[in-house]
Structure formats: structure tokens, C-alpha cells
Coordinates of N, CA and C in Angstrom, one line a residue:
M39 N 52.1 -25.6 2.0 CA 51.5 -26.7 2.9 C 50.0 -26.6 2.8
G40 N 49.3 -27.7 2.7 CA 47.8 -27.7 2.6 C 47.2 -27.4 3.9
R41 N 45.8 -27.0 3.8 CA 45.1 -26.7 5.0 C 44.7 -28.0 5.7
P42 N 44.8 -28.1 7.0 CA 44.5 -29.4 7.7 C 43.0 -29.6 7.7
P43 N 42.5 -30.9 7.6 CA 41.1 -31.2 7.6 C 40.4 -30.7 8.9
P44 N 39.1 -30.3 8.8 CA 38.4 -29.7 9.9 C 38.2 -30.8 11.0
S45 N 38.2 -30.4 12.2 CA 38.0 -31.3 13.4 C 36.5 -31.6 13.4
A46 N 36.2 -32.6 14.2 CA 34.8 -33.0 14.4 C 33.9 -31.9 15.0
T47 N 34.6 -31.1 15.9 CA 33.8 -30.0 16.5 C 33.5 -28.9 15.4
Q48 N 34.5 -28.6 14.6 CA 34.3 -27.7 13.5 C 33.2 -28.1 12.5
M49 N 33.2 -29.4 12.2 CA 32.2 -30.0 11.3 C 30.8 -29.8 11.9
W50 N 30.7 -30.1 13.2 CA 29.3 -29.9 13.9 C 28.9 -28.4 13.9
I51 N 29.9 -27.5 14.1 CA 29.5 -26.1 14.1 C 29.1 -25.7 12.7
L52 N 29.8 -26.2 11.6 CA 29.4 -25.8 10.2 C 28.0 -26.4 9.9
L53 N 27.8 -27.6 10.3 CA 26.5 -28.2 10.1 C 25.4 -27.5 10.8
F54 N 25.6 -27.0 12.0 CA 24.6 -26.3 12.8 C 24.3 -24.9 12.1
L55 N 25.4 -24.3 11.6 CA 25.2 -23.0 10.9 C 24.4 -23.2 9.6
L56 N 24.7 -24.2 8.9 CA 24.0 -24.5 7.6 C 22.5 -24.8 7.9
M57 N 22.2 -25.6 8.9 CA 20.9 -25.9 9.3 C 20.1 -24.6 9.7
G58 N 20.8 -23.7 10.4 CA 20.2 -22.5 10.8 C 19.8 -21.6 9.7
A59 N 20.8 -21.5 8.7 CA 20.5 -20.7 7.5 C 19.4 -21.3 6.7
W60 N 19.3 -22.7 6.6 CA 18.2 -23.3 5.8 C 16.9 -23.1 6.5
A61 N 16.9 -23.2 7.8 CA 15.6 -22.9 8.6 C 15.2 -21.5 8.4
G62 N 16.1 -20.5 8.4 CA 15.8 -19.1 8.2 C 15.2 -18.9 6.9
L63 N 15.8 -19.5 5.8 CA 15.3 -19.4 4.5 C 13.9 -20.0 4.3
T64 N 13.7 -21.2 4.9 CA 12.4 -21.8 4.9 C 11.3 -20.9 5.5
S65 N 11.7 -20.4 6.7 CA 10.8 -19.5 7.4 C 10.4 -18.3 6.6
A66 N 11.4 -17.7 6.0 CA 11.2 -16.5 5.2 C 10.3 -16.8 4.0
Q67 N 10.5 -17.9 3.3 CA 9.7 -18.3 2.2 C 8.2 -18.6 2.6
G68 N 8.1 -19.2 3.8 CA 6.8 -19.6 4.2 C 6.0 -18.5 4.9
S69 N 6.6 -17.3 5.1 CA 5.9 -16.3 5.8 C 5.1 -15.4 4.9
K70 N 3.8 -15.6 4.8 CA 2.9 -14.8 3.9 C 1.9 -14.0 4.7
V71 N 1.5 -12.9 4.1 CA 0.5 -11.9 4.8 C 0.9 -11.9 6.2
L72 N 2.1 -11.9 6.6 CA 2.6 -11.9 8.0 C 1.9 -13.0 8.8
G73 N 2.3 -14.2 8.7 CA 1.7 -15.3 9.4 C 0.7 -16.1 8.7
G74 N 0.5 -15.9 7.4 CA -0.5 -16.6 6.6 C 0.2 -17.5 5.6
Q75 N -0.5 -17.7 4.5 CA 0.1 -18.5 3.4 C -0.7 -18.2 2.1
E76 N -0.2 -18.7 1.0 CA -0.9 -18.4 -0.3 C -2.3 -19.0 -0.2
C77 N -3.3 -18.2 -0.7 CA -4.7 -18.7 -0.7 C -4.8 -19.8 -1.7
K78 N -5.8 -20.7 -1.5 CA -6.2 -21.6 -2.6 C -6.7 -20.7 -3.7
P79 N -6.2 -20.8 -5.0 CA -6.6 -19.9 -6.1 C -8.1 -19.8 -6.2
H80 N -8.6 -18.5 -6.2 CA -10.0 -18.2 -6.4 C -10.9 -18.6 -5.3
S81 N -10.3 -18.9 -4.1 CA -11.1 -19.3 -2.9 C -11.8 -18.0 -2.3
Q82 N -11.3 -16.9 -2.7 CA -11.8 -15.6 -2.2 C -12.4 -14.8 -3.4
P83 N -13.5 -15.3 -4.0 CA -13.9 -14.8 -5.3 C -14.4 -13.3 -5.3
W84 N -14.6 -12.8 -4.1 CA -14.9 -11.4 -4.0 C -13.7 -10.4 -3.9
Q85 N -12.5 -11.0 -3.9 CA -11.3 -10.2 -3.7 C -11.1 -9.3 -5.0
A86 N -10.8 -8.1 -4.8 CA -10.5 -7.1 -5.8 C -9.1 -6.5 -5.6
A87 N -8.5 -6.0 -6.6 CA -7.2 -5.3 -6.5 C -7.4 -3.9 -7.2
L88 N -6.9 -2.9 -6.6 CA -6.9 -1.5 -7.2 C -5.5 -1.2 -7.8
F89 N -5.5 -0.8 -9.0 CA -4.2 -0.5 -9.7 C -4.2 0.9 -10.3
Q90 N -3.0 1.5 -10.2 CA -2.7 2.7 -11.0 C -1.7 2.2 -12.0
G91 N -2.1 2.1 -13.3 CA -1.3 1.5 -14.3 C -1.0 0.0 -13.9
E92 N 0.3 -0.3 -13.7 CA 0.7 -1.6 -13.3 C 1.0 -1.7 -11.8
R93 N 0.8 -0.6 -11.1 CA 1.1 -0.6 -9.7 C -0.1 -0.9 -8.8
L94 N 0.1 -1.9 -7.9 CA -1.0 -2.2 -7.0 C -1.0 -1.1 -5.9
I95 N -2.2 -0.6 -5.6 CA -2.3 0.5 -4.6 C -3.1 0.0 -3.4
C96 N -4.1 -0.9 -3.6 CA -5.0 -1.3 -2.5 C -5.7 -2.6 -2.9
G97 N -6.3 -3.2 -1.9 CA -7.3 -4.3 -2.1 C -8.7 -3.7 -2.2
G98 N -9.6 -4.6 -2.4 CA -11.1 -4.2 -2.4 C -11.9 -5.4 -2.3
V99 N -13.2 -5.2 -2.3 CA -14.2 -6.4 -2.1 C -15.4 -6.1 -3.0
L100 N -15.7 -7.1 -3.9 CA -16.8 -7.0 -4.7 C -18.1 -7.2 -3.9
V101 N -19.0 -6.2 -4.0 CA -20.3 -6.3 -3.2 C -21.5 -6.2 -4.1
G102 N -21.3 -6.1 -5.4 CA -22.4 -6.1 -6.3 C -21.8 -6.2 -7.7
D103 N -22.6 -6.4 -8.8 CA -22.0 -6.7 -10.1 C -21.2 -5.5 -10.6
R104 N -21.6 -4.3 -10.1 CA -20.8 -3.1 -10.6 C -20.2 -2.3 -9.4
W105 N -20.1 -2.9 -8.2 CA -19.7 -2.2 -7.0 C -18.6 -2.9 -6.3
V106 N -17.6 -2.2 -5.9 CA -16.5 -2.7 -5.1 C -16.4 -1.8 -3.8
L107 N -16.2 -2.4 -2.7 CA -16.0 -1.7 -1.4 C -14.5 -1.7 -1.1
T108 N -14.0 -0.5 -0.6 CA -12.6 -0.5 -0.3 C -12.5 0.6 0.8
A109 N -11.2 0.9 1.2 CA -11.0 2.0 2.2 C -11.0 3.3 1.6
A110 N -11.6 4.3 2.3 CA -11.7 5.7 1.7 C -10.3 6.3 1.5
H111 N -9.3 5.9 2.3 CA -8.0 6.5 2.1 C -7.3 6.0 0.8
C112 N -7.9 5.0 0.1 CA -7.3 4.4 -1.1 C -7.7 5.3 -2.3
K113 N -8.5 6.3 -2.2 CA -9.0 7.0 -3.3 C -7.9 7.7 -4.1
K114 N -7.9 7.6 -5.4 CA -6.9 8.2 -6.3 C -7.7 8.9 -7.4
P115 N -7.1 9.9 -8.1 CA -7.7 10.6 -9.2 C -8.1 9.6 -10.4
K116 N -7.3 8.6 -10.6 CA -7.6 7.6 -11.7 C -7.0 6.3 -11.4
Y117 N -7.8 5.2 -11.5 CA -7.3 3.9 -11.2 C -8.3 2.9 -11.8
S118 N -7.9 1.6 -11.8 CA -8.7 0.6 -12.3 C -8.9 -0.6 -11.3
V119 N -9.9 -1.4 -11.5 CA -10.2 -2.6 -10.6 C -9.9 -3.9 -11.3
R120 N -9.2 -4.8 -10.7 CA -9.0 -6.1 -11.2 C -9.8 -7.1 -10.3
L121 N -10.6 -8.0 -11.0 CA -11.3 -9.0 -10.4 C -10.9 -10.4 -10.9
G122 N -11.1 -11.4 -10.1 CA -10.7 -12.8 -10.5 C -9.2 -13.0 -10.6
D123 N -8.4 -12.2 -9.9 CA -7.0 -12.3 -10.0 C -6.4 -13.2 -8.9
H124 N -5.4 -13.9 -9.2 CA -4.6 -14.7 -8.1 C -3.1 -14.3 -8.2
S125 N -2.5 -14.6 -9.4 CA -1.2 -14.2 -9.6 C -1.2 -12.8 -10.4
L126 N -0.5 -11.9 -9.8 CA -0.5 -10.5 -10.4 C 0.3 -10.4 -11.6
H127 N 1.3 -11.4 -11.8 CA 2.2 -11.3 -12.9 C 1.8 -12.2 -14.1
S128 N 0.8 -13.0 -13.9 CA 0.3 -13.8 -15.0 C -1.2 -13.7 -15.2
R129 N -1.7 -13.9 -16.3 CA -3.1 -13.7 -16.6 C -3.9 -14.9 -16.1
D130 N -4.8 -14.7 -15.2 CA -5.7 -15.8 -14.7 C -6.9 -15.9 -15.6
E131 N -7.4 -17.1 -15.8 CA -8.5 -17.3 -16.7 C -9.8 -16.4 -16.4
P132 N -10.1 -16.3 -15.1 CA -11.3 -15.4 -14.8 C -11.0 -13.9 -14.7
E133 N -9.8 -13.5 -14.9 CA -9.4 -12.1 -14.6 C -10.1 -11.1 -15.4
Q134 N -10.6 -10.0 -14.8 CA -11.3 -9.0 -15.5 C -10.7 -7.6 -15.0
E135 N -10.4 -6.7 -15.9 CA -10.0 -5.4 -15.5 C -11.1 -4.4 -15.9
M136 N -11.5 -3.7 -14.9 CA -12.7 -2.8 -15.0 C -12.2 -1.3 -14.7
Q137 N -12.8 -0.4 -15.5 CA -12.5 1.0 -15.3 C -13.4 1.6 -14.3
V138 N -13.0 2.5 -13.5 CA -13.8 3.1 -12.4 C -14.6 4.3 -13.0
A139 N -15.9 4.3 -12.7 CA -16.8 5.4 -13.1 C -16.9 6.4 -12.0
R140 N -16.9 6.0 -10.8 CA -17.1 6.9 -9.7 C -16.5 6.3 -8.4
S141 N -15.9 7.1 -7.5 CA -15.5 6.8 -6.2 C -16.2 7.6 -5.2
I142 N -16.9 6.9 -4.3 CA -17.8 7.6 -3.3 C -17.3 7.3 -1.9
Q143 N -16.6 8.2 -1.3 CA -16.1 8.1 0.0 C -17.3 8.3 1.0
H144 N -17.3 7.7 2.2 CA -18.3 7.9 3.1 C -18.3 9.4 3.5
P145 N -19.5 10.1 3.6 CA -19.5 11.5 3.8 C -18.9 12.0 5.1
C146 N -18.7 11.1 6.0 CA -18.1 11.5 7.3 C -16.6 11.3 7.3
F147 N -16.0 10.7 6.3 CA -14.6 10.5 6.3 C -13.8 11.8 6.1
N148 N -12.8 12.0 7.0 CA -12.0 13.2 7.0 C -10.7 13.1 6.2
S149 N -10.8 13.4 4.9 CA -9.6 13.1 4.1 C -8.5 14.1 4.4
S150 N -8.7 15.2 5.1 CA -7.7 16.2 5.4 C -6.9 15.9 6.6
N151 N -7.2 14.9 7.3 CA -6.5 14.5 8.5 C -6.1 13.0 8.5
P152 N -4.8 12.7 8.1 CA -4.4 11.3 7.9 C -4.4 10.6 9.2
E153 N -4.5 11.2 10.4 CA -4.5 10.6 11.7 C -5.9 10.1 12.1
D154 N -6.9 10.6 11.4 CA -8.3 10.3 11.7 C -8.7 9.1 10.8
H155 N -8.9 7.9 11.4 CA -9.2 6.7 10.6 C -10.7 6.4 10.6
S156 N -11.5 7.3 11.2 CA -12.9 7.0 11.3 C -13.6 7.0 9.9
H157 N -14.6 6.2 9.7 CA -15.4 6.1 8.5 C -14.5 5.9 7.2
D158 N -13.5 5.0 7.4 CA -12.6 4.7 6.3 C -13.2 3.7 5.4
V159 N -14.2 4.1 4.6 CA -14.9 3.2 3.7 C -15.3 4.0 2.5
M160 N -15.3 3.3 1.3 CA -15.6 3.9 0.1 C -16.2 2.9 -0.9
L161 N -17.2 3.3 -1.7 CA -17.7 2.5 -2.7 C -17.2 3.0 -4.1
I162 N -16.8 2.0 -4.9 CA -16.4 2.3 -6.2 C -17.4 1.7 -7.2
R163 N -17.9 2.5 -8.1 CA -18.9 2.1 -9.1 C -18.1 1.9 -10.4
M164 N -18.1 0.7 -10.9 CA -17.3 0.4 -12.1 C -18.2 0.8 -13.4
Q165 N -17.5 1.0 -14.5 CA -18.1 1.5 -15.7 C -19.0 0.4 -16.3
N166 N -18.6 -0.9 -16.1 CA -19.4 -2.0 -16.6 C -19.6 -3.0 -15.5
S167 N -20.6 -3.9 -15.8 CA -20.9 -5.0 -14.8 C -19.9 -6.1 -15.0
A168 N -19.5 -6.7 -13.8 CA -18.6 -7.8 -13.8 C -19.3 -9.0 -14.4
D169 N -18.5 -9.9 -15.0 CA -19.0 -11.2 -15.5 C -18.9 -12.2 -14.3
L170 N -20.0 -12.4 -13.7 CA -20.0 -13.2 -12.4 C -20.0 -14.7 -12.7
G171 N -19.5 -15.4 -11.7 CA -19.4 -16.9 -11.7 C -18.8 -17.4 -10.4
D172 N -18.4 -18.7 -10.4 CA -17.8 -19.2 -9.2 C -16.5 -18.5 -8.7
K173 N -15.8 -17.9 -9.7 CA -14.5 -17.4 -9.4 C -14.5 -15.8 -9.2
V174 N -15.7 -15.2 -9.6 CA -15.9 -13.8 -9.4 C -17.3 -13.6 -8.9
K175 N -17.5 -13.3 -7.7 CA -18.9 -13.1 -7.2 C -18.8 -12.3 -5.9
P176 N -19.9 -11.5 -5.7 CA -20.0 -10.6 -4.6 C -20.1 -11.3 -3.2
I177 N -19.6 -10.7 -2.2 CA -19.7 -11.3 -0.9 C -21.0 -10.7 -0.2
R178 N -21.5 -11.5 0.8 CA -22.7 -11.0 1.5 C -22.3 -10.0 2.5
L179 N -23.1 -8.9 2.7 CA -22.9 -8.0 3.7 C -23.5 -8.5 5.0
P180 N -23.0 -8.1 6.2 CA -23.4 -8.7 7.5 C -24.8 -8.3 7.9
N181 N -25.5 -9.3 8.5 CA -26.8 -9.0 9.1 C -26.7 -8.7 10.6
Q182 N -25.5 -8.9 11.1 CA -25.2 -8.6 12.5 C -23.7 -8.4 12.7
C183 N -23.3 -7.7 13.7 CA -21.9 -7.4 14.0 C -21.1 -8.6 14.4
S184 N -19.8 -8.6 14.2 CA -19.0 -9.8 14.6 C -18.9 -9.8 16.2
K185 N -18.4 -10.9 16.7 CA -18.3 -11.1 18.1 C -16.8 -11.4 18.5
A186 N -16.4 -11.0 19.7 CA -15.1 -11.2 20.1 C -14.8 -12.7 20.1
G187 N -13.6 -13.1 19.6 CA -13.2 -14.5 19.5 C -13.6 -15.2 18.3
Q188 N -14.4 -14.5 17.4 CA -14.8 -15.1 16.2 C -13.6 -15.3 15.2
K189 N -13.6 -16.4 14.5 CA -12.5 -16.7 13.6 C -12.8 -16.1 12.2
C190 N -11.9 -15.4 11.6 CA -12.1 -14.8 10.3 C -10.9 -14.9 9.4
T191 N -11.1 -14.6 8.2 CA -10.0 -14.7 7.2 C -9.7 -13.3 6.6
I192 N -8.4 -13.0 6.5 CA -7.9 -11.8 5.9 C -7.2 -12.2 4.6
S193 N -7.2 -11.3 3.6 CA -6.5 -11.7 2.3 C -6.0 -10.4 1.6
G194 N -4.9 -10.6 0.8 CA -4.4 -9.4 0.1 C -3.1 -9.8 -0.5
W195 N -2.6 -8.8 -1.3 CA -1.3 -8.9 -2.0 C -0.3 -8.0 -1.3
G196 N -0.6 -7.5 -0.1 CA 0.3 -6.6 0.6 C 1.6 -7.3 1.0
T197 N 2.6 -6.5 1.6 CA 3.9 -7.0 1.9 C 3.8 -8.2 2.9
V198 N 4.6 -9.2 2.8 CA 4.6 -10.3 3.7 C 5.8 -10.2 4.7
T199 N 6.5 -9.1 4.7 CA 7.5 -8.9 5.7 C 7.4 -7.4 6.2
S200 N 7.7 -7.1 7.4 CA 7.7 -5.7 7.9 C 8.8 -5.6 9.0
P201 N 9.5 -4.5 9.0 CA 9.3 -3.2 8.2 C 9.8 -3.3 6.8
R202 N 10.8 -4.2 6.5 CA 11.2 -4.3 5.1 C 10.1 -4.9 4.3
E203 N 9.8 -4.2 3.1 CA 8.7 -4.6 2.3 C 9.0 -5.7 1.3
N204 N 8.2 -6.7 1.1 CA 8.4 -7.8 0.2 C 7.0 -8.2 -0.3
F205 N 6.7 -7.8 -1.5 CA 5.3 -8.0 -2.0 C 5.2 -9.3 -2.8
P206 N 4.3 -10.1 -2.5 CA 4.1 -11.4 -3.2 C 3.5 -11.3 -4.5
D207 N 3.6 -12.3 -5.3 CA 2.9 -12.4 -6.6 C 1.5 -12.9 -6.5
T208 N 1.3 -13.8 -5.6 CA 0.0 -14.4 -5.4 C -0.8 -13.9 -4.2
L209 N -2.1 -14.1 -4.3 CA -3.0 -13.7 -3.2 C -2.7 -14.5 -1.9
N210 N -2.5 -13.8 -0.8 CA -2.2 -14.5 0.5 C -3.4 -14.4 1.5
C211 N -3.6 -15.4 2.3 CA -4.6 -15.5 3.3 C -4.0 -15.8 4.7
A212 N -4.7 -15.4 5.7 CA -4.4 -15.7 7.1 C -5.6 -15.8 7.9
Q213 N -5.5 -16.5 9.0 CA -6.6 -16.6 9.9 C -6.4 -15.7 11.1
V214 N -7.4 -15.0 11.5 CA -7.3 -14.1 12.7 C -8.5 -14.3 13.5
K215 N -8.5 -13.7 14.7 CA -9.7 -13.7 15.6 C -10.0 -12.2 15.9
I216 N -11.3 -12.0 16.1 CA -11.8 -10.7 16.5 C -11.4 -10.4 18.0
F217 N -10.9 -9.2 18.2 CA -10.5 -8.8 19.6 C -11.8 -8.1 20.2
S218 N -11.9 -8.2 21.5 CA -12.9 -7.4 22.2 C -12.6 -5.9 22.0
Q219 N -13.7 -5.1 22.1 CA -13.5 -3.7 22.0 C -12.5 -3.1 23.1
N220 N -12.6 -3.7 24.3 CA -11.7 -3.3 25.4 C -10.2 -3.6 25.0
Q221 N -10.0 -4.8 24.5 CA -8.6 -5.2 24.1 C -8.1 -4.2 23.0
C222 N -9.0 -3.9 22.1 CA -8.7 -3.0 20.9 C -8.3 -1.6 21.5
E223 N -9.1 -1.1 22.4 CA -8.8 0.2 23.0 C -7.5 0.2 23.8
R224 N -7.2 -0.9 24.5 CA -6.0 -0.9 25.2 C -4.8 -0.9 24.3
A225 N -4.9 -1.6 23.1 CA -3.8 -1.6 22.2 C -3.5 -0.3 21.5
Y226 N -4.6 0.5 21.3 CA -4.5 1.8 20.7 C -5.2 2.9 21.5
P227 N -4.7 3.3 22.6 CA -5.4 4.2 23.5 C -5.8 5.5 22.8
G228 N -7.1 5.9 22.9 CA -7.6 7.1 22.4 C -7.8 7.1 20.9
K229 N -7.6 6.0 20.2 CA -7.7 6.0 18.7 C -8.8 5.1 18.2
I230 N -9.5 4.4 19.1 CA -10.5 3.4 18.6 C -11.9 3.9 19.0
N231 N -12.9 3.7 18.0 CA -14.3 4.0 18.3 C -15.1 2.9 17.7
D232 N -16.5 3.0 17.8 CA -17.3 1.9 17.5 C -17.5 1.6 16.0
V233 N -16.9 2.4 15.2 CA -16.9 2.1 13.7 C -15.6 1.4 13.3
M234 N -14.8 0.9 14.3 CA -13.6 0.2 14.0 C -13.7 -1.2 14.8
I235 N -13.1 -2.2 14.3 CA -12.9 -3.4 15.0 C -11.4 -3.9 14.8
C236 N -10.9 -4.6 15.8 CA -9.6 -5.2 15.7 C -9.6 -6.7 15.5
A237 N -8.6 -7.2 14.8 CA -8.4 -8.6 14.6 C -7.0 -8.9 14.5
G238 N -6.5 -10.1 15.1 CA -5.2 -10.5 15.0 C -5.0 -11.9 15.5
S239 N -3.8 -12.3 15.8 CA -3.5 -13.7 16.3 C -2.2 -13.7 17.1
S240 N -2.1 -14.8 17.8 CA -0.9 -14.9 18.7 C 0.4 -15.1 17.9
N241 N 0.3 -15.6 16.6 CA 1.5 -15.7 15.8 C 1.8 -14.5 15.0
G242 N 1.1 -13.4 15.2 CA 1.4 -12.2 14.5 C 0.8 -12.1 13.1
A243 N -0.2 -12.9 12.8 CA -0.9 -12.8 11.5 C -1.5 -11.4 11.4
D244 N -1.3 -10.8 10.3 CA -1.8 -9.4 10.2 C -1.8 -8.9 8.7
T245 N -2.6 -7.9 8.5 CA -2.6 -7.2 7.2 C -1.5 -6.2 7.3
C246 N -1.0 -5.7 6.1 CA 0.1 -4.7 6.2 C 0.0 -3.8 4.9
Q247 N 1.1 -3.1 4.6 CA 1.1 -2.2 3.5 C 0.7 -2.9 2.2
G248 N -0.3 -2.3 1.5 CA -0.7 -2.9 0.3 C -2.0 -3.7 0.5
D249 N -2.4 -4.0 1.7 CA -3.6 -4.8 2.0 C -4.8 -3.9 2.2
S250 N -4.6 -2.6 2.4 CA -5.7 -1.6 2.7 C -6.9 -1.8 1.8
G251 N -8.1 -1.8 2.3 CA -9.3 -1.9 1.5 C -9.7 -3.3 1.3
G252 N -8.9 -4.3 1.7 CA -9.2 -5.7 1.5 C -10.1 -6.2 2.6
P253 N -10.6 -7.5 2.4 CA -11.7 -8.0 3.3 C -11.2 -8.7 4.6
L254 N -12.1 -8.5 5.6 CA -12.1 -9.4 6.8 C -13.4 -10.1 6.8
V255 N -13.3 -11.4 6.5 CA -14.5 -12.3 6.3 C -14.7 -13.3 7.4
C256 N -15.9 -13.2 8.0 CA -16.2 -14.1 9.1 C -17.5 -14.8 8.7
N257 N -17.5 -16.2 8.8 CA -18.6 -17.0 8.4 C -19.2 -16.6 7.1
G258 N -18.4 -16.3 6.1 CA -18.9 -16.0 4.8 C -19.4 -14.6 4.6
M259 N -19.3 -13.8 5.6 CA -19.8 -12.4 5.5 C -18.7 -11.4 5.7
L260 N -18.8 -10.3 5.0 CA -17.8 -9.2 5.1 C -18.1 -8.4 6.4
Q261 N -17.1 -8.6 7.4 CA -17.3 -7.8 8.6 C -16.3 -6.6 8.7
G262 N -15.3 -6.6 7.9 CA -14.3 -5.5 8.0 C -13.6 -5.2 6.7
I263 N -13.1 -4.0 6.6 CA -12.3 -3.5 5.5 C -10.9 -3.1 6.2
T264 N -9.8 -3.6 5.6 CA -8.5 -3.3 6.2 C -8.3 -1.8 6.2
S265 N -8.0 -1.2 7.3 CA -7.9 0.3 7.4 C -6.5 0.7 7.9
W266 N -6.1 0.3 9.1 CA -4.8 0.7 9.6 C -4.3 -0.2 10.7
G267 N -3.1 0.1 11.3 CA -2.6 -0.8 12.3 C -1.2 -0.3 12.8
S268 N -0.4 -1.2 13.4 CA 0.9 -0.9 13.9 C 1.9 -0.8 12.8
D269 N 3.0 -0.1 13.1 CA 4.1 0.0 12.2 C 5.4 -0.3 13.0
P270 N 6.1 -1.4 12.8 CA 5.9 -2.4 11.8 C 4.6 -3.3 12.1
C271 N 4.1 -3.9 11.1 CA 3.0 -4.8 11.2 C 3.3 -6.1 11.9
G272 N 2.3 -6.8 12.3 CA 2.5 -8.2 12.8 C 2.8 -8.3 14.3
K273 N 2.6 -7.3 15.1 CA 2.8 -7.4 16.5 C 1.6 -8.1 17.2
P274 N 1.7 -9.2 17.8 CA 0.5 -9.9 18.4 C -0.3 -9.0 19.4
E275 N 0.4 -8.1 20.1 CA -0.3 -7.2 21.0 C -0.9 -6.0 20.3
K276 N -0.6 -5.8 19.0 CA -1.1 -4.6 18.2 C -1.8 -5.2 17.0
P277 N -3.1 -5.5 17.2 CA -3.8 -6.1 16.1 C -4.1 -5.2 14.9
G278 N -4.5 -5.7 13.8 CA -4.9 -4.9 12.7 C -6.3 -4.2 13.0
V279 N -6.5 -3.0 12.5 CA -7.7 -2.3 12.7 C -8.5 -2.2 11.4
Y280 N -9.8 -2.5 11.5 CA -10.6 -2.7 10.3 C -11.9 -1.8 10.5
T281 N -12.3 -1.2 9.4 CA -13.6 -0.5 9.4 C -14.7 -1.5 9.6
N282 N -15.6 -1.2 10.6 CA -16.6 -2.1 11.1 C -17.8 -2.1 10.2
I283 N -17.9 -3.0 9.2 CA -18.8 -2.9 8.1 C -20.3 -3.0 8.6
C284 N -20.5 -3.7 9.7 CA -21.9 -3.8 10.1 C -22.5 -2.4 10.5
R285 N -21.7 -1.4 10.7 CA -22.1 -0.1 11.0 C -22.5 0.7 9.7
Y286 N -22.2 0.1 8.6 CA -22.3 0.9 7.3 C -23.2 0.2 6.3
T287 N -23.9 -0.9 6.7 CA -24.7 -1.7 5.7 C -25.8 -0.8 5.1
D288 N -26.4 0.0 5.9 CA -27.5 0.9 5.4 C -27.0 1.9 4.3
W289 N -25.8 2.5 4.7 CA -25.2 3.5 3.7 C -24.8 2.8 2.4
I290 N -24.2 1.6 2.6 CA -23.8 0.8 1.4 C -25.0 0.5 0.5
K291 N -26.0 0.0 1.1 CA -27.2 -0.5 0.3 C -27.9 0.7 -0.4
K292 N -28.1 1.8 0.4 CA -28.7 3.0 -0.1 C -27.9 3.6 -1.3
T293 N -26.6 3.7 -1.1 CA -25.7 4.3 -2.1 C -25.8 3.5 -3.4
M294 N -25.8 2.2 -3.3 CA -25.9 1.3 -4.5 C -27.2 1.4 -5.1
D295 N -28.3 1.4 -4.3 CA -29.6 1.5 -4.9 C -29.9 2.8 -5.6
N296 N -29.3 3.9 -5.1 CA -29.6 5.2 -5.7 C -28.8 5.4 -7.0
R297 N -27.8 4.6 -7.3 CA -27.0 4.8 -8.5 C -27.0 3.7 -9.4
N298 N -27.9 2.7 -9.3 CA -27.9 1.6 -10.2 C -28.6 2.0 -11.5

């Protein structure tokens, strides 16, 4: 005997479930850099990527024709820098791969204590000068510190879901706001000092695993380097924490001047 046709109620339930599954799939596909979306290709011409072989380990920021700024905790014995990249799995026209000549961590960074995130900044000197243009160019260093409420852009190839990791092929961007220092300290009691700034958003936009060393850009200036945050990422009440670059401009400029 054949199966009887579904009732109208059953049809509505099935339709509801299908719509829910479709909405979930759409949401998952649209969720980038935890609350962001794919960047317009080469709209972040200062973005760098650090690789060990074919494995992405961190982001970085071009600050001079031979210099990339990143997080001190990203240091490895041997790695290379990619500039002008958008899709990691296909060759972009302006893409350049540079070998690292020297990695210079900030002298106050404590590499022996993974719980100490202070002074998490490092300069990489490349063996050769980058071929600069519209799609590969250094970012400006800040002439003043960021202000609470300021709108900024974060970018990277880090995971777009957390705690389950899902790494995208293309560079992703998200908009965040600078938190006040008091808000930042309340989010992470006893872990924040004046060489760190926090940024996040009400929709949970955040940097995550793989984004370390990448830029926090406000009004066209580099205000932060992705350093650390909550686990899992993307909690609105737990913003991303960034190295406060306005505290390091003198060190950055002196280090580059002394080794050019």
C-alpha cells in the first residue's frame, strides 16, 4: 500500500524547516571575519600575510618599502611575506613574495610568558624592496592616538567562525569601534594597560585565529595591530585587543631609520 500524501500541516512544517536550513546556510556563507565580509580586492594595499611554506601563520602591515609591522608573538625561525594578495589560492596580479632578512621584536616584549601580551609588536625587514603602486603601498603611522567611539576597519584571512575554525580564501574586512579604556579594562580585568586598545561591535565583528599581526585602520592611519582577545572570538562584550601603535611610532621610525 502506498504512503498517503502529506497533510497541509505537514507541508507547512516541511517548508518552515527548509526555509530555516536555507537561512542558516546563507548566514554561514555571509559570516566573514566574524561579522564582516570579503574586502573589495586590494582596498587594503598595506595588508601583508606571513607564511611558513604554504601555511598562513599571521597577518602584517606594510609600513615602508622594506618593512612590515606585525605582532611579536608571530615570530618564527623562518618565514616569508606576501604583499598584494587577495585570494590565497590564486595568483593575484600585484602579488609579491618576499623573503625575511630580519625580525625585530620590541625589546620589552616578554616571549617567555604567553600570558603577557604587552609590547606585542615586531618589525620585519625584507631582503628586497617591495614594488610599490596603488595595490601595494605602506600605510601611514598615527600622529595621534585613537579616540573612544572612532570607527575603524579590521582585515585578515583568519577564521570566520569560532570556536570551529573555517579559514577563507579571500581577504575579509569588518567595521569596529574603539572602546574606551574603562570598557576595555572591565572586559578583561587586570589584563589591560596603556599599550593596548580594544575594538569591537554590537554584532560581534572581531578578529580571530589567523588574524594576529594584521591592521586596525582608523581614518587611513594604522592605530592597532591584532594581538589577542576572547576565546571563542566574536563576543560583543569581549572586544578584540590590539597593540596601541601610537605608543610605538618613535620606536618604529628609529628602528627603520637605523637599518635602512
